[in-house]
PDB file of C-alpha atoms in Angstrom:
ATOM      1  CA  MET A  13      16.143   7.714   3.735  1.00  0.00           C
ATOM      2  CA  SER A  14      17.422   4.555   4.330  1.00  0.00           C
ATOM      3  CA  GLY A  15      16.459   1.226   2.551  1.00  0.00           C
ATOM      4  CA  GLN A  16      17.168  -0.661   0.034  1.00  0.00           C
ATOM      5  CA  ILE A  17      17.135  -0.194  -3.559  1.00  0.00           C
ATOM      6  CA  ILE A  18      14.821  -2.729  -5.946  1.00  0.00           C
ATOM      7  CA  LEU A  19      15.034  -3.173  -9.385  1.00  0.00           C
ATOM      8  CA  TYR A  20      12.300  -3.405 -11.853  1.00  0.00           C
ATOM      9  CA  GLN A  21      12.906  -4.565 -15.348  1.00  0.00           C
ATOM     10  CA  THR A  22      10.182  -6.199 -18.019  1.00  0.00           C
ATOM     11  CA  GLU A  23      11.036  -9.424 -19.837  1.00  0.00           C
ATOM     12  CA  ASP A  24      12.135  -7.727 -23.288  1.00  0.00           C
ATOM     13  CA  GLY A  25      15.058  -5.846 -21.320  1.00  0.00           C
ATOM     14  CA  LYS A  26      13.729  -2.391 -22.533  1.00  0.00           C
ATOM     15  CA  ALA A  27      12.654  -0.487 -19.174  1.00  0.00           C
ATOM     16  CA  LYS A  28      14.751  -1.079 -15.528  1.00  0.00           C
ATOM     17  CA  ILE A  29      13.283   0.515 -12.782  1.00  0.00           C
ATOM     18  CA  GLU A  30      15.161   1.204  -9.989  1.00  0.00           C
ATOM     19  CA  VAL A  31      13.506   2.193  -6.742  1.00  0.00           C
ATOM     20  CA  VAL A  32      13.728   2.671  -3.249  1.00  0.00           C
ATOM     21  CA  LEU A  33      12.342   0.338  -0.722  1.00  0.00           C
ATOM     22  CA  ASP A  34      11.775   1.806   3.135  1.00  0.00           C
ATOM     23  CA  ASN A  35       9.354   0.436   5.466  1.00  0.00           C
ATOM     24  CA  GLU A  36       8.266  -1.773   2.931  1.00  0.00           C
ATOM     25  CA  THR A  37       6.741   1.725   0.681  1.00  0.00           C
ATOM     26  CA  VAL A  38       8.325   2.142  -3.268  1.00  0.00           C
ATOM     27  CA  TRP A  39       9.789   5.840  -3.450  1.00  0.00           C
ATOM     28  CA  LEU A  40       9.731   7.017  -7.292  1.00  0.00           C
ATOM     29  CA  ASN A  41      11.293   9.848  -8.854  1.00  0.00           C
ATOM     30  CA  GLN A  42       9.717  11.812 -11.413  1.00  0.00           C
ATOM     31  CA  LYS A  43      12.152  10.689 -14.149  1.00  0.00           C
ATOM     32  CA  GLN A  44      11.126   6.550 -12.789  1.00  0.00           C
ATOM     33  CA  MET A  45       7.131   7.435 -13.032  1.00  0.00           C
ATOM     34  CA  GLU A  46       8.143   8.731 -16.523  1.00  0.00           C
ATOM     35  CA  GLU A  47       9.718   5.020 -17.256  1.00  0.00           C
ATOM     36  CA  LEU A  48       6.986   3.702 -15.423  1.00  0.00           C
ATOM     37  CA  PHE A  49       3.583   5.064 -16.960  1.00  0.00           C
ATOM     38  CA  GLN A  50       5.285   5.412 -20.129  1.00  0.00           C
ATOM     39  CA  THR A  51       4.993   9.616 -20.644  1.00  0.00           C
ATOM     40  CA  ASP A  52       6.911  12.431 -20.603  1.00  0.00           C
ATOM     41  CA  ARG A  53       7.805  14.507 -17.138  1.00  0.00           C
ATOM     42  CA  THR A  54       5.933  17.539 -17.448  1.00  0.00           C
ATOM     43  CA  SER A  55       2.689  15.276 -17.143  1.00  0.00           C
ATOM     44  CA  ILE A  56       4.422  14.108 -14.385  1.00  0.00           C
ATOM     45  CA  ALA A  57       5.030  17.427 -12.848  1.00  0.00           C
ATOM     46  CA  ARG A  58       1.790  18.697 -13.433  1.00  0.00           C
ATOM     47  CA  HIS A  59      -0.606  15.309 -12.098  1.00  0.00           C
ATOM     48  CA  ILE A  60       1.706  15.778  -9.154  1.00  0.00           C
ATOM     49  CA  LYS A  61       0.748  19.980  -8.673  1.00  0.00           C
ATOM     50  CA  ASN A  62      -2.836  18.802  -8.981  1.00  0.00           C
ATOM     51  CA  ILE A  63      -2.576  16.488  -6.356  1.00  0.00           C
ATOM     52  CA  TYR A  64      -1.006  18.491  -3.741  1.00  0.00           C
ATOM     53  CA  LYS A  65      -3.253  21.554  -5.128  1.00  0.00           C
ATOM     54  CA  THR A  66      -6.655  19.266  -4.690  1.00  0.00           C
ATOM     55  CA  GLN A  67      -4.975  18.363  -0.953  1.00  0.00           C
ATOM     56  CA  GLU A  68      -5.749  14.821  -2.893  1.00  0.00           C
ATOM     57  CA  LEU A  69      -2.637  13.941  -1.055  1.00  0.00           C
ATOM     58  CA  ASP A  70      -0.459  15.360   1.545  1.00  0.00           C
ATOM     59  CA  GLU A  71       2.883  16.636   0.234  1.00  0.00           C
ATOM     60  CA  ASN A  72       4.650  16.347   3.356  1.00  0.00           C
ATOM     61  CA  ALA A  73       3.848  13.265   3.795  1.00  0.00           C
ATOM     62  CA  THR A  74       4.375  11.742   0.630  1.00  0.00           C
ATOM     63  CA  CYS A  75       7.192  14.129  -0.931  1.00  0.00           C
ATOM     64  CA  ALA A  76      10.720  13.373   0.454  1.00  0.00           C
ATOM     65  CA  LYS A  77      13.216  15.954  -0.608  1.00  0.00           C
ATOM     66  CA  ILE A  78      17.157  13.499  -0.613  1.00  0.00           C
ATOM     67  CA  ALA A  79      20.182  15.725  -1.239  1.00  0.00           C
ATOM     68  CA  GLN A  80      22.378  14.160  -4.085  1.00  0.00           C
ATOM     69  CA  VAL A  81      25.783  14.936  -5.132  1.00  0.00           C
ATOM     70  CA  GLN A  82      27.220  13.647  -8.553  1.00  0.00           C
ATOM     71  CA  GLN A  83      30.865  14.630  -9.919  1.00  0.00           C
ATOM     72  CA  GLU A  84      30.814  16.899 -13.016  1.00  0.00           C
ATOM     73  CA  GLY A  85      34.546  16.959 -14.404  1.00  0.00           C
ATOM     74  CA  LYS A  86      36.748  17.609 -11.065  1.00  0.00           C
ATOM     75  CA  ARG A  87      33.426  19.265  -9.421  1.00  0.00           C
ATOM     76  CA  ASN A  88      30.957  17.511  -7.196  1.00  0.00           C
ATOM     77  CA  VAL A  89      27.579  19.001  -7.941  1.00  0.00           C
ATOM     78  CA  LYS A  90      24.785  18.844  -5.258  1.00  0.00           C
ATOM     79  CA  SER A  91      21.169  18.996  -6.261  1.00  0.00           C
ATOM     80  CA  LYS A  92      17.904  17.694  -4.784  1.00  0.00           C
ATOM     81  CA  ARG A  93      15.916  14.787  -5.749  1.00  0.00           C
ATOM     82  CA  TYR A  94      12.131  14.533  -4.840  1.00  0.00           C
ATOM     83  CA  LEU A  95      10.816  11.322  -3.699  1.00  0.00           C
ATOM     84  CA  TYR A  96       7.255   9.745  -3.951  1.00  0.00           C
ATOM     85  CA  HIS A  97       4.890   7.414  -2.862  1.00  0.00           C
ATOM     86  CA  LYS A  98       1.112   6.784  -2.537  1.00  0.00           C
ATOM     87  CA  TYR A  99       0.428   5.876   0.754  1.00  0.00           C
TER      88      TYR A  99
END
């Protein structure tokens, strides 16, 4: 996925959300949604699961699985990061 990263910050500076913008679509991961909606990630995950289970949204059209590599000590750790959008 290509695109640009946009930073959103509240006026008081307490919340800052970095989002990926691709083809005028904003993509958020579960942690970003947790911050945006001021809830816990468990609630976000459960809500997303129910959306796909009831076919309210199509998972293939609204979820992108991105490989992410981060360095921990001297080793690189690869993990999958899921980004979501509502079309």
